PDB file of C-alpha atoms and ligand atoms in Angstrom:
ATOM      1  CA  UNK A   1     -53.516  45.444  11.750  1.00  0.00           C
ATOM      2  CA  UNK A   2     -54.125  43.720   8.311  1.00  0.00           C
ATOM      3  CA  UNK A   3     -51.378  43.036   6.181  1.00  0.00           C
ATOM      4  CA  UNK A   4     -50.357  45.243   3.604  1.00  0.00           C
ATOM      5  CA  UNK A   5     -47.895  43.225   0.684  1.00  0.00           C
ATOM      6  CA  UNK A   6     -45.729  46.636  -0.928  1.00  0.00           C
ATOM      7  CA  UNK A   7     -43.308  46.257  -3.497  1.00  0.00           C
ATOM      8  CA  UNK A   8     -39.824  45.526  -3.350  1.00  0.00           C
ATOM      9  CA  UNK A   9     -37.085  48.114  -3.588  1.00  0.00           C
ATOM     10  CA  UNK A  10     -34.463  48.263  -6.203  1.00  0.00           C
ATOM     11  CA  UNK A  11     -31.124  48.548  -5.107  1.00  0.00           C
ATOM     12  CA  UNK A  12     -30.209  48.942  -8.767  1.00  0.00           C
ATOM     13  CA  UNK A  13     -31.133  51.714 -11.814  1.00  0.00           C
ATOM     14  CA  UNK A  14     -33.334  50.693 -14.324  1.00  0.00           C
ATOM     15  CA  UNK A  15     -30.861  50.322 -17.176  1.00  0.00           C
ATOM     16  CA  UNK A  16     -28.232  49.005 -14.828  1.00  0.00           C
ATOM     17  CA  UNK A  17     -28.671  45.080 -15.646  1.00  0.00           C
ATOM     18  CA  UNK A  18     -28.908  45.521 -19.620  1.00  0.00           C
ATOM     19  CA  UNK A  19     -28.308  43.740 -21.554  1.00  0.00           C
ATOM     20  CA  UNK A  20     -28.731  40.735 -19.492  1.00  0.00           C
ATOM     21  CA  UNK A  21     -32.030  42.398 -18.575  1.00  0.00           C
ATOM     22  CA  UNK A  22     -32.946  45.187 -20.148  1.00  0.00           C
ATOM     23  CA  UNK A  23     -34.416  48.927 -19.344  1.00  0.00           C
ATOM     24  CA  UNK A  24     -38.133  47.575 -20.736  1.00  0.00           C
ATOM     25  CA  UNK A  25     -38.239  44.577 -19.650  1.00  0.00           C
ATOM     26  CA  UNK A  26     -37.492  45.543 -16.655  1.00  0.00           C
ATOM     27  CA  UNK A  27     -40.163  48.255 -16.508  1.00  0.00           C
ATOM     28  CA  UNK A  28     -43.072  45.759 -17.779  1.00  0.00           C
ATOM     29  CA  UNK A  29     -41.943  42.863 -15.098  1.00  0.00           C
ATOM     30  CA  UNK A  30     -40.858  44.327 -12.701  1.00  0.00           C
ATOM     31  CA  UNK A  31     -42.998  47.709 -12.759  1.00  0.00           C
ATOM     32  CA  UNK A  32     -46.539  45.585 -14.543  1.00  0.00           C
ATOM     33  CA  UNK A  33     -46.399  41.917 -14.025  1.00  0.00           C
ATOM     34  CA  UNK A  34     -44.915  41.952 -10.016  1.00  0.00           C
ATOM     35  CA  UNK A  35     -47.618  45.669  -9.605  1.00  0.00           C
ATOM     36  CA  UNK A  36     -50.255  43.918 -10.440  1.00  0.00           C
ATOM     37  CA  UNK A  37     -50.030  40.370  -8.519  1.00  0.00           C
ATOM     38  CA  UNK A  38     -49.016  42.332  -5.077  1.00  0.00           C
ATOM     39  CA  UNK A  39     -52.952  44.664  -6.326  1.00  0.00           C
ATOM     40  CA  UNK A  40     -54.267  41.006  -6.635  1.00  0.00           C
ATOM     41  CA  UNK A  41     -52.980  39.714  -3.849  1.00  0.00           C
ATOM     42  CA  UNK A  42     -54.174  42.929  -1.271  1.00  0.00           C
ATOM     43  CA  UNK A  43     -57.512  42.732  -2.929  1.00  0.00           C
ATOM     44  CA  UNK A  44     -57.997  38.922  -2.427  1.00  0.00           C
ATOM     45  CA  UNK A  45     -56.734  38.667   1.295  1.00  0.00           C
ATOM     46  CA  UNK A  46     -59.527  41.324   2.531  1.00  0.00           C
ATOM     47  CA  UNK A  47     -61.449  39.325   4.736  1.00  0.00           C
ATOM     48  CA  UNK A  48     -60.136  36.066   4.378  1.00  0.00           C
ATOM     49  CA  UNK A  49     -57.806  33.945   6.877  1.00  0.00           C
ATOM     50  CA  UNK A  50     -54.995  35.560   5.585  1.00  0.00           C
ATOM     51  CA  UNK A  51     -55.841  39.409   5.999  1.00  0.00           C
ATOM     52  CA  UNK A  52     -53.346  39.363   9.007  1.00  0.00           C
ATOM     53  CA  UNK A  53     -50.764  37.002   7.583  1.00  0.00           C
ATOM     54  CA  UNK A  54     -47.275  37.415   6.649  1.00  0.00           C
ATOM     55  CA  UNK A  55     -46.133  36.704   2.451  1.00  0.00           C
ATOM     56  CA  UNK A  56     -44.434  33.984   3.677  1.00  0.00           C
ATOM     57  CA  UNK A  57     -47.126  31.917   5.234  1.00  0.00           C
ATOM     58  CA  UNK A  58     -49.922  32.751   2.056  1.00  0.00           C
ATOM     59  CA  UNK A  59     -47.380  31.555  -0.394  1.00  0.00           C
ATOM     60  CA  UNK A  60     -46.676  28.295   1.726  1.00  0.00           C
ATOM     61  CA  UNK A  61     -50.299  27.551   2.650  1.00  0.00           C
ATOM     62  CA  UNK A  62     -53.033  29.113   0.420  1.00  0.00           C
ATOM     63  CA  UNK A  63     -54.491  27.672  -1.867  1.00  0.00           C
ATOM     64  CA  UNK A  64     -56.152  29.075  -4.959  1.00  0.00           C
ATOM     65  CA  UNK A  65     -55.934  32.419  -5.716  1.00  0.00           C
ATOM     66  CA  UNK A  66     -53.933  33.770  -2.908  1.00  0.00           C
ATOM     67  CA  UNK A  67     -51.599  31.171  -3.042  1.00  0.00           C
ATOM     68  CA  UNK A  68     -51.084  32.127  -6.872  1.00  0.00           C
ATOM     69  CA  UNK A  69     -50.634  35.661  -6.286  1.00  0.00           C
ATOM     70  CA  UNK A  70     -48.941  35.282  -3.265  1.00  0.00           C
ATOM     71  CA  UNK A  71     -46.266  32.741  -4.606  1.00  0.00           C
ATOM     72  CA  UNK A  72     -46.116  35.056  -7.528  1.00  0.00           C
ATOM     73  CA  UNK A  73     -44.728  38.210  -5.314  1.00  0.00           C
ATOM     74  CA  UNK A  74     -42.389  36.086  -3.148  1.00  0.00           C
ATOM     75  CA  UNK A  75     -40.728  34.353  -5.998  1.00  0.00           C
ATOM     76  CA  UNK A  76     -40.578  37.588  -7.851  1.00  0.00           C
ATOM     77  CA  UNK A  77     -39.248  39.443  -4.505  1.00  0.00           C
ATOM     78  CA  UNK A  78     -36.533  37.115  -4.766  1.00  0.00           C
ATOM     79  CA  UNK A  79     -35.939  36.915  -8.289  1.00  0.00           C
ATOM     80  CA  UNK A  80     -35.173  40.641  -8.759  1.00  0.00           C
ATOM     81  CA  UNK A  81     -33.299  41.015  -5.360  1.00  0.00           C
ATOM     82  CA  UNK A  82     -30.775  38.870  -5.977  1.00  0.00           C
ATOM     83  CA  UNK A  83     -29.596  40.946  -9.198  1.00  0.00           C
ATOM     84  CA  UNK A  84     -26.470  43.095  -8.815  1.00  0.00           C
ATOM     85  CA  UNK A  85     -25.357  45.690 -11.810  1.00  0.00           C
ATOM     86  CA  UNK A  86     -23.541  44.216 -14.442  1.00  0.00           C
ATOM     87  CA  UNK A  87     -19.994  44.678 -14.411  1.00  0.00           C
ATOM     88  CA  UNK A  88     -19.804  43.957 -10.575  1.00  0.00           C
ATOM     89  CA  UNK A  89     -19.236  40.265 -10.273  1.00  0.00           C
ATOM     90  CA  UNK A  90     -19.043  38.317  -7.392  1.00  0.00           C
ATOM     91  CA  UNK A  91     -19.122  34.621  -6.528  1.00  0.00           C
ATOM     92  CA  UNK A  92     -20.075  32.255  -4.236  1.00  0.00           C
ATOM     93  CA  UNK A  93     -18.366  32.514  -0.752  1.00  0.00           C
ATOM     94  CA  UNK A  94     -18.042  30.921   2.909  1.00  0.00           C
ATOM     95  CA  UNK A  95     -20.652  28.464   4.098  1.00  0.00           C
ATOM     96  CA  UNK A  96     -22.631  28.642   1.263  1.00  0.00           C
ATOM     97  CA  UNK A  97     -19.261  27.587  -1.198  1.00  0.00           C
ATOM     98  CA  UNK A  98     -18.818  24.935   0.850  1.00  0.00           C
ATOM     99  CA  UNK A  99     -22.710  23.757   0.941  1.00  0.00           C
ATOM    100  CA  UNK A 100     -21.989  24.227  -3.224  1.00  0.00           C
ATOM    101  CA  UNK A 101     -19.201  21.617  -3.145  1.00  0.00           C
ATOM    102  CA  UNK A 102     -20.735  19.383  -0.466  1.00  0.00           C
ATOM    103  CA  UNK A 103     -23.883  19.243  -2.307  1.00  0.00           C
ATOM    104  CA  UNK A 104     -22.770  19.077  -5.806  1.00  0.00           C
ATOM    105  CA  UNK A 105     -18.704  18.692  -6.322  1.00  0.00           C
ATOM    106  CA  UNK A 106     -18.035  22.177  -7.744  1.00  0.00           C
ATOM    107  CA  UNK A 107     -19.656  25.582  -8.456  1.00  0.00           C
ATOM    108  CA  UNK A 108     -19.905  24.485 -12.427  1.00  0.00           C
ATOM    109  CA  UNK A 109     -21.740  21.524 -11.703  1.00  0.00           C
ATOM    110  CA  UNK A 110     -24.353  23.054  -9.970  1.00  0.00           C
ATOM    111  CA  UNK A 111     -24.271  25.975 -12.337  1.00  0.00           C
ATOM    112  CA  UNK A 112     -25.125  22.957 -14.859  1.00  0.00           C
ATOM    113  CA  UNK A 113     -27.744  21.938 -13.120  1.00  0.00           C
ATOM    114  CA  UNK A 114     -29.405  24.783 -12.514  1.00  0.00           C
ATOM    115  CA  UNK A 115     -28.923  26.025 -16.291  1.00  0.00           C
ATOM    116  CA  UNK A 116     -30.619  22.372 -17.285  1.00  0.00           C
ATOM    117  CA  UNK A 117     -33.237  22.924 -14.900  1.00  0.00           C
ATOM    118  CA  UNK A 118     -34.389  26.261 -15.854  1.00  0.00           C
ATOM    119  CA  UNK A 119     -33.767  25.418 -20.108  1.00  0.00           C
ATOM    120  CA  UNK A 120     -35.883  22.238 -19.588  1.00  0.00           C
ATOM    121  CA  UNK A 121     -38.792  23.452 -17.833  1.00  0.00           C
ATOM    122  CA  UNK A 122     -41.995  22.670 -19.788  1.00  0.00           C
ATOM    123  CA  UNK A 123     -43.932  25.969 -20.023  1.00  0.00           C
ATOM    124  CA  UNK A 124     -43.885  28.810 -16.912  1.00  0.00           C
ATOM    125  CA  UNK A 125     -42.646  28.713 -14.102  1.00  0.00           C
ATOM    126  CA  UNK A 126     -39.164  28.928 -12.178  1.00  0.00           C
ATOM    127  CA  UNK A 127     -35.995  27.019 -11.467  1.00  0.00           C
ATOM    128  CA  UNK A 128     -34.430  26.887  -8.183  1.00  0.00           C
ATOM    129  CA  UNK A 129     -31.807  26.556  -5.809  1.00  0.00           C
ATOM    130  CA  UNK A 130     -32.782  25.087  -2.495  1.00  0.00           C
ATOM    131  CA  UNK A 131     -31.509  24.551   1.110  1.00  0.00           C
ATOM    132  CA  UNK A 132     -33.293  21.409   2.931  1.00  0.00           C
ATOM    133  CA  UNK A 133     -33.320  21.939   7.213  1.00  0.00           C
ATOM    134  CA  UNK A 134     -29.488  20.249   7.379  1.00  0.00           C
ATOM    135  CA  UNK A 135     -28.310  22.844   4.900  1.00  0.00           C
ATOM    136  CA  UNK A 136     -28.268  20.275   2.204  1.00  0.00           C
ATOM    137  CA  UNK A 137     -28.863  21.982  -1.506  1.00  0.00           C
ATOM    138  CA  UNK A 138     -30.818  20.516  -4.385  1.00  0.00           C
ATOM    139  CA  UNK A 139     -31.932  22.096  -7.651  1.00  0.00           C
ATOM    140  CA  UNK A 140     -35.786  21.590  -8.933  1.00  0.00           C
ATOM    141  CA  UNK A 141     -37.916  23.204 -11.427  1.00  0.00           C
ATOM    142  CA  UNK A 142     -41.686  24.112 -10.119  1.00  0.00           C
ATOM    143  CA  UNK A 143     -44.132  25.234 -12.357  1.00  0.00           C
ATOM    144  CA  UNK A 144     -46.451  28.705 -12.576  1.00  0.00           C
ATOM    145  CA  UNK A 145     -46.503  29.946  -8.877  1.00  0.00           C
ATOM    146  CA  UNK A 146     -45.302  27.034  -6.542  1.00  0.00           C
ATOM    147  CA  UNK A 147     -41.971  28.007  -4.997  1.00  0.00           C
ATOM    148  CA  UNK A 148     -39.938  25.626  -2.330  1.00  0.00           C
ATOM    149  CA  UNK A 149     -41.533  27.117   0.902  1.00  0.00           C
ATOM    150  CA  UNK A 150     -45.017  24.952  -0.167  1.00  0.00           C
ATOM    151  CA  UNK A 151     -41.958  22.014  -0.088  1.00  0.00           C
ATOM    152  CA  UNK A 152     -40.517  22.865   3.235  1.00  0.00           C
ATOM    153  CA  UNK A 153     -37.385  23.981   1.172  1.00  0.00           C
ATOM    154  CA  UNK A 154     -35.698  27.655   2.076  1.00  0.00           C
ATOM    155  CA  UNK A 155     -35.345  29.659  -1.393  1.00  0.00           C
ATOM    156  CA  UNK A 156     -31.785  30.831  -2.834  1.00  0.00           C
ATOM    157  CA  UNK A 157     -31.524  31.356  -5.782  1.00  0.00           C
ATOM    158  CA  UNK A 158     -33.922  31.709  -8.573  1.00  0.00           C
ATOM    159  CA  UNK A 159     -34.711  31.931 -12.568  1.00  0.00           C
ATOM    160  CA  UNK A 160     -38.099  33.093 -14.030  1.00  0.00           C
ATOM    161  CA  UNK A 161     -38.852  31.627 -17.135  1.00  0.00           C
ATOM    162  CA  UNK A 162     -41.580  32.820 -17.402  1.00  0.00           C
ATOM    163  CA  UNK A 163     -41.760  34.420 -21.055  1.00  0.00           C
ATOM    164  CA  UNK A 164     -42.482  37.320 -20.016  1.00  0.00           C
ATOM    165  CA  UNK A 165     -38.913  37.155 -17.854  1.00  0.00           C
ATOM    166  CA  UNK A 166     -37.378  37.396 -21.505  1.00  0.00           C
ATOM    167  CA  UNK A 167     -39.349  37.883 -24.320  1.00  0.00           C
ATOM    168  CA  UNK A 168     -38.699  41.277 -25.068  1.00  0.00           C
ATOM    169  CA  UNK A 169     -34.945  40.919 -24.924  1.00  0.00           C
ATOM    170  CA  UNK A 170     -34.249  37.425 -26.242  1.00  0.00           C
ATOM    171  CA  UNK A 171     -38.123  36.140 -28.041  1.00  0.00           C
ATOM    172  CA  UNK A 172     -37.590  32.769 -28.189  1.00  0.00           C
ATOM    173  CA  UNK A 173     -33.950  32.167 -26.906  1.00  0.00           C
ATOM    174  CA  UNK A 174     -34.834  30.676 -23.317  1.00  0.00           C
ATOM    175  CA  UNK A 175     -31.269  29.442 -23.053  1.00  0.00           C
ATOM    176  CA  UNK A 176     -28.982  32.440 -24.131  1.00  0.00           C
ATOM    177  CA  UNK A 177     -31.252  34.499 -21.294  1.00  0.00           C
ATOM    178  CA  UNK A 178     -30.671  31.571 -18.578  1.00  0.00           C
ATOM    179  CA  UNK A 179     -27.077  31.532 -19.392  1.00  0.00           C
ATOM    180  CA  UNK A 180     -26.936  35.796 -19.603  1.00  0.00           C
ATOM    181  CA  UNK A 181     -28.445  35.339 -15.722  1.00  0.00           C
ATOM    182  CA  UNK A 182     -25.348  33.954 -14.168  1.00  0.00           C
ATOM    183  CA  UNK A 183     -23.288  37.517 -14.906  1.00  0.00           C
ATOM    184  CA  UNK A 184     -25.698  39.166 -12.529  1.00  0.00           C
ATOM    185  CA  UNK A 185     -26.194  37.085  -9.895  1.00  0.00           C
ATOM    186  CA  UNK A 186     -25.191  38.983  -6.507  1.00  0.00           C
ATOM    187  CA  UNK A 187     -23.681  35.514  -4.706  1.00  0.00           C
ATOM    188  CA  UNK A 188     -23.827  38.397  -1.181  1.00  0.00           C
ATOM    189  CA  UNK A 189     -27.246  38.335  -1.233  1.00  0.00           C
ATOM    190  CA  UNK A 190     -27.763  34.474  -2.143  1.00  0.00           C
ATOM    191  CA  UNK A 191     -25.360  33.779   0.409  1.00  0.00           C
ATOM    192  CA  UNK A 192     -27.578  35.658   3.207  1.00  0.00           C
ATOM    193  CA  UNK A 193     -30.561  33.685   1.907  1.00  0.00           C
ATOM    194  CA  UNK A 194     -28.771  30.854   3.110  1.00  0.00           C
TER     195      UNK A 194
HETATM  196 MN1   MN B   1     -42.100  36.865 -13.847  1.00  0.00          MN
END
């Protein structure tokens, strides 16, 4: 059986993150941008070492190519599945809290971090929380496709900044979008990642 990468589903409505994200922007990254790497990606493994592999492994090994595409669709599977509806605000709980406070003294100093990391990033790519092996956190920025798998890191939390991520709803306002992210974070689903 060769693999077959399919899109995500939404557990949200298309309009249900404005104006943090809104309907179009939504519709062109989600809908265009993520569409067309996972047609990429199905294309390019055809044949190759990686026809039978899982997302996981192509966006941790490959190089090239499939590992662009294939980073691309894992860090965007993440990226829009860890967005609740606005208005239904949640935080931080349990093991991963604690991990939080271990790793960093308080939620607002990571929150810091994070913010800094994505708002100082020098062209595309994404900022990121990460769990080492011992369940110790960091923050890092990697650029265009690379994502913490290809660093032996396991993905929590994550902000495209990409422009595309936010052009159409903030031009060139990088910071007001990375600080509108925080009020849709679903901390349930971040929490399972860890
Ligand atoms: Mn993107």
């Amino acid at each position: 059986m060769s693999t077959v990468i399919s899109m995500p589903k939404l557990r949200y409505s298309e309009e249900a993150l404005a104006p943090v994200i809104g309907k179009e922007t939504l519709g062109f990254h989600f809908g265009k941008h993520l569409q067309t790497y996972v047609n990429n990606l199905n294309n390019l493994i055809v044949g190759t070492e990686y026809a039978d592999a899982t997302l996981e492994t192509m966006a941790a090994k490959a190089d090239g190519a499939i590992g662009n595409n294939a980073g691309q669709v894992l860090n965007h599977n993440l990226y829009f599945e860890q967005f609740a509806p606005v208005g239904q605000k949640s935080a931080p709980a349990g093991k991963l809290a604690e991990a939080i406070d271990k790793s960093f003294g308080s939620f607002d100093e990571m929150k810091a971090k994070m913010t800094a990391a994505a708002s100082t990033l020098f062209g595309s790519g994404w900022a990121w929380l990460c769990a080492d092996a011992e369940g110790r956190l960091s923050i890092a920025q990697m650029p265009n496709a690379d994502n913490p798998l290809r660093h032996g890191l396991r993905p929590l939390l994550t902000f495209d900044v990409w422009e595309h991520a936010y052009y159409l709803d903030y031009q060139n306002r990088r910071a007001d979008y990375i600080n509108a992210l925080w009020d849709i974070i679903d901390w349930n689903v971040v929490g399972s990642r860890f």
